[in-house]
Amino acid sequence: MTSAGWLAVGAIAAALVAPGVGALVVLVAAVAVTIAGGQSARGRRASRATAIGAAAVALRVLVAVGPGALPTSGAPSPLPEGRGPWHGVVETRGSNREGAQPAVVRIDTGPAGLSVLVAATLPRYPDVEPGQRITFDGTIDAPPDGPYGTYLARIGVAGTVLARTLSVDGSIDGPAAALERLRRGAGDALAAAIPEPEAGLAAGIVVGLRDQVDRDLAAAYTTVGASHVVAISGWNIAIVAATVGALAGGLGRRRRAVVLVGAIVAYVLFAGASASVVRAAAMAGVVLLARETGRAGRAAAALGWAAAILLVIEPTLVTDAGFQLSSLATAGILAWADPLEQRLRRVAGGRLPGWLAESLGVSLAAQAATLPIVLATFGRLALIAPLSNLLIVPLVAPAMAAAAVALIGGAVAVLGGPALVATIAGLPAWVLLSIMDTIVRTSAAVPFASIGLDPPWSAAAGAAVVIVPVAAWRLRGRVSRPRAAAPATAVHPLSAASPAAARVKPLPGRAALIALAVAVGAVGLAAAHRPSGETRITVIDVGQGDSILVEGGRGGRMLIDGGPDPDRLIVELDRRLPPWDRRIDLLVLTHPHEDHVAGLPILLDRYRIGRVYETGMRGPGPGYAAFARDLAAHGAPPVATLSTGSRIQLDDIGFRVLWPDPGRVPREPPDAGRGINDVSIVLLGEVAGRRFLLTGDVEDDVDPILASRGIPPVDILKVAHHGSGTASTPAFVDEVRPRVAIVSAGAGNPYGHPAKSTIDRLGASGARVLRTDTDGSVAVSIEADGTIAVATTGARRVSALPIGPRLAAAPAAGPAAGLDPAQPLGRAPGLPVASAAFSCGIPSSG
């Protein structure tokens, strides 16, 4: 081991021991060791280096000044009492979940300038970002017991709060705030060019906005041992440095090293300069510079210096899992990647491609080195990690480059340029990131892809600490040669050991092959998303809420409601609609409850909306407030109200509004529950001799009115009010007699939806009942000849359901005061006329 390695060993030992037995004792012991020395020259160098590292950390603990100072002992600060309102500054943001914004907020607790960190679950609107001053309410509780509470204590959070109200009061001025706004703007540009959830992944790996990564997708990456992909790590920095080094290949070594340092610093600042990013940069930077300056053999020494310096700056890093993983992964690659690669080549008898052997060797080396920490800290072993990383690793560098192009194209669109520029620029990144996501989701679904190790799994971790290094050391002793320069595509995600200026000679005709592949892919994508002539009604699984996408045979689109979670809605829509055609021709809000409206504000930002329909009632929640504010902005789509007798035409689909009657909808809701549900817009659609009924959340005091008016039998019923016991009365069900009844409800919701009585009543009528909480999204396809197919996406998959012959024609609509069926709908500028032909008569009172 080099002297720098012993220096790091001493720093690690002191950081572990000094806070417990006393930094002064460690300092005295280090001085004594330095004076005593060893019996040989090598022993004296090792002991003195170890002592110097320990002494430096011990002095740091004693002085405890500057950033990273150790927390002082004593009782924790008491939590503020009451429900607020609390005023504070957002420190960090987490990924949105279930229609809420998790954030760590530093709140002011008194006139003395005291403050406390709390983990706040904030309403989804308005959006917040680090550096903003906010006001919210809620009771601050102590952190819970268990792993989450331990994590909060480790990052200095004193309490948790579930906020009911939220307002943004402004931002802290300064360079950091300006940089954060720039990063958020970059995230918006990526979202304009790339569909979700790939846009969020791009923001995580390129800009460091990990809070924009979809939670389910991030969990899948963790399951397969590839969580490093969704956050800035030594891998990202090595890729950036390799690209810059290649561009600066004509410069001398020293000048190229200066350029690399500048590039790394700029990238770290742009990625947010969080503690984890700075640590990754330090680990990657020293090794990259050692290689770039022609001293690749000193990479291990550079790693030792980096670890020691970081621990002197912040001794508590020694217990940080991220520091441990990045340090051990880099060390493992430096020590074991070459021997493992050679062993794999020999086992394969020369039949394994060089890049594949190198990638697998690097991946195995990093995972072997980090295995003890993974087992001890997380108690989880990703058995499929070597294979999944092998497949993902070659895609990350080109995906990052493609995302950078998408960022530029998205910025053009955000600044007012043609949206087509963003779409074209974003397609390559979308394709590459989609392939990565498919690999990850498929790998995560493999049985035993990842196994949890309950106690005594710590014994297994202890055994791994001993067995893995010993086995690898024996392997290193048998096979040893200098590390060859690797192609940038073979860099492991946690490796800082990749060459900074890797050279990959292009193969003859590579550009032509790439162009051909892109052209074929573009044609395939366009063909897959062309209008098929069939009508499709999709009840989207958005959790405890409603959202229904209706697609006409000629490409027209209509969305009824947006569910409670805007981020989930965007992911589901982007999955179903082509990225080059972000268009919703008609948007209908059946009623202004949050589980129907909260998803819509983000839709106005991400999609071109032709026209918006609602009831005319104001909603009481923050989602509706954001929706109304955006609709009042310049350039927003036109808004109209619907009432009984109104008609809408979407391609070949004719819609009739059955409820609410004109004059029955007050501007302000009479209450927060039934008074809002009972003004829901009820739509009866008909196409190709088939009928479907979309009932919003009307309850049992509206059902009898609709039944008494003679609703015709229907093929498809979207069950009212999530299948609650106060909807779908016997008289109503007997009248509509649905062939298929679809309930939109969230798994494990606290309301008990759907009610067993309602499900039994629908089943007794002969309907096949499908539920989004158990069946996932439900898609009903109606061919031009009336043939119906029903498919689901959940665990209880349904590929087809037999539907009987066409129903009798529906009775003609009765007259409605002021109704003008010939009056055409307005169209938002820029919407292609051929994609959706529709017209509607609106009562003059609307």
Short mmCIF file of N, CA and C in Angstrom, two decimals, residues 194-202 205 213-214 216-218 220-221 224 226 229-230 391-392 395 399 429-445 571 575:
data_model
loop_
_atom_site.label_atom_id
_atom_site.label_comp_id
_atom_site.label_asym_id
_atom_site.label_seq_id
_atom_site.Cartn_x
_atom_site.Cartn_y
_atom_site.Cartn_z
N ILE A 194 -38.37 15.78 -24.00
CA ILE A 194 -38.39 14.34 -23.76
C ILE A 194 -39.64 13.99 -22.95
N PRO A 195 -40.35 12.92 -23.30
CA PRO A 195 -41.50 12.50 -22.49
C PRO A 195 -41.07 12.00 -21.11
N GLU A 196 -42.04 11.93 -20.22
CA GLU A 196 -41.80 11.34 -18.91
C GLU A 196 -42.03 9.83 -18.98
N PRO A 197 -41.36 9.03 -18.13
CA PRO A 197 -40.47 9.44 -17.05
C PRO A 197 -39.02 9.65 -17.49
N GLU A 198 -38.75 9.52 -18.80
CA GLU A 198 -37.38 9.65 -19.28
C GLU A 198 -36.83 11.06 -19.08
N ALA A 199 -37.71 12.09 -19.17
CA ALA A 199 -37.25 13.46 -18.96
C ALA A 199 -36.72 13.64 -17.54
N GLY A 200 -37.42 13.09 -16.57
CA GLY A 200 -36.95 13.18 -15.19
C GLY A 200 -35.63 12.46 -14.98
N LEU A 201 -35.48 11.29 -15.63
CA LEU A 201 -34.22 10.55 -15.54
C LEU A 201 -33.08 11.36 -16.15
N ALA A 202 -33.35 12.00 -17.29
CA ALA A 202 -32.33 12.85 -17.91
C ALA A 202 -31.94 14.00 -16.99
N ILE A 205 -29.53 12.54 -14.28
CA ILE A 205 -28.17 12.12 -14.63
C ILE A 205 -27.36 13.23 -15.28
N VAL A 213 -36.83 12.67 -10.79
CA VAL A 213 -36.86 11.27 -11.24
C VAL A 213 -38.09 10.60 -10.65
N ASP A 214 -38.85 9.93 -11.51
CA ASP A 214 -40.05 9.22 -11.07
C ASP A 214 -39.70 8.23 -9.96
N ASP A 216 -41.18 5.46 -8.83
CA ASP A 216 -41.26 4.05 -9.18
C ASP A 216 -40.06 3.63 -10.02
N LEU A 217 -39.67 4.49 -10.93
CA LEU A 217 -38.51 4.18 -11.77
C LEU A 217 -37.24 4.16 -10.93
N ALA A 218 -37.09 5.11 -10.02
CA ALA A 218 -35.91 5.13 -9.16
C ALA A 218 -35.85 3.87 -8.29
N ALA A 220 -37.00 0.94 -9.13
CA ALA A 220 -36.58 -0.16 -10.00
C ALA A 220 -35.06 -0.15 -10.20
N TYR A 221 -34.48 1.04 -10.38
CA TYR A 221 -33.02 1.13 -10.52
C TYR A 221 -32.34 0.64 -9.25
N VAL A 224 -32.31 -3.27 -9.02
CA VAL A 224 -31.35 -3.99 -9.87
C VAL A 224 -29.91 -3.54 -9.63
N ALA A 226 -28.60 -0.48 -9.73
CA ALA A 226 -28.14 0.56 -10.65
C ALA A 226 -28.60 1.94 -10.20
N VAL A 229 -27.22 5.40 -11.39
CA VAL A 229 -27.57 6.02 -12.66
C VAL A 229 -28.43 7.27 -12.45
N VAL A 230 -29.27 7.27 -11.41
CA VAL A 230 -30.24 8.35 -11.25
C VAL A 230 -29.69 9.51 -10.44
N LEU A 391 -25.66 -4.40 -19.19
CA LEU A 391 -26.51 -3.95 -20.28
C LEU A 391 -26.70 -2.44 -20.30
N ILE A 392 -26.70 -1.83 -19.10
CA ILE A 392 -26.97 -0.41 -19.01
C ILE A 392 -25.73 0.43 -19.28
N LEU A 395 -24.89 2.27 -22.52
CA LEU A 395 -25.89 3.21 -22.99
C LEU A 395 -25.81 4.57 -22.33
N ALA A 399 -26.43 8.30 -23.92
CA ALA A 399 -27.69 8.89 -23.42
C ALA A 399 -27.44 10.27 -22.84
N ALA A 429 -32.48 10.96 -27.28
CA ALA A 429 -32.37 10.76 -25.83
C ALA A 429 -33.53 9.92 -25.33
N TRP A 430 -34.74 10.18 -25.84
CA TRP A 430 -35.91 9.41 -25.42
C TRP A 430 -35.74 7.94 -25.75
N VAL A 431 -35.24 7.64 -26.95
CA VAL A 431 -35.06 6.25 -27.35
C VAL A 431 -34.04 5.57 -26.44
N LEU A 432 -32.88 6.19 -26.23
CA LEU A 432 -31.82 5.58 -25.41
C LEU A 432 -32.28 5.40 -23.96
N LEU A 433 -32.89 6.44 -23.40
CA LEU A 433 -33.35 6.35 -22.01
C LEU A 433 -34.48 5.34 -21.87
N SER A 434 -35.33 5.24 -22.89
CA SER A 434 -36.41 4.25 -22.85
C SER A 434 -35.85 2.84 -22.85
N ILE A 435 -34.80 2.62 -23.64
CA ILE A 435 -34.16 1.30 -23.64
C ILE A 435 -33.60 0.99 -22.26
N MET A 436 -32.93 1.97 -21.65
CA MET A 436 -32.40 1.77 -20.30
C MET A 436 -33.51 1.43 -19.32
N ASP A 437 -34.60 2.19 -19.40
CA ASP A 437 -35.70 1.97 -18.47
C ASP A 437 -36.34 0.59 -18.68
N THR A 438 -36.44 0.18 -19.92
CA THR A 438 -37.01 -1.14 -20.21
C THR A 438 -36.13 -2.24 -19.63
N ILE A 439 -34.82 -2.10 -19.79
CA ILE A 439 -33.89 -3.07 -19.21
C ILE A 439 -34.05 -3.13 -17.69
N VAL A 440 -34.14 -1.96 -17.08
CA VAL A 440 -34.24 -1.91 -15.62
C VAL A 440 -35.56 -2.50 -15.13
N ARG A 441 -36.66 -2.12 -15.75
CA ARG A 441 -37.96 -2.63 -15.30
C ARG A 441 -38.06 -4.13 -15.53
N THR A 442 -37.54 -4.60 -16.66
CA THR A 442 -37.56 -6.04 -16.93
C THR A 442 -36.69 -6.79 -15.93
N SER A 443 -35.52 -6.25 -15.64
CA SER A 443 -34.62 -6.89 -14.67
C SER A 443 -35.24 -6.90 -13.28
N ALA A 444 -35.89 -5.80 -12.91
CA ALA A 444 -36.49 -5.72 -11.58
C ALA A 444 -37.63 -6.70 -11.41
N ALA A 445 -38.27 -7.08 -12.53
CA ALA A 445 -39.40 -8.02 -12.46
C ALA A 445 -38.96 -9.47 -12.42
N VAL A 571 -46.82 10.96 -16.66
CA VAL A 571 -46.14 9.72 -17.01
C VAL A 571 -47.08 8.82 -17.81
N ARG A 575 -46.69 7.99 -21.83
CA ARG A 575 -46.54 6.60 -22.24
C ARG A 575 -47.43 6.24 -23.43
#
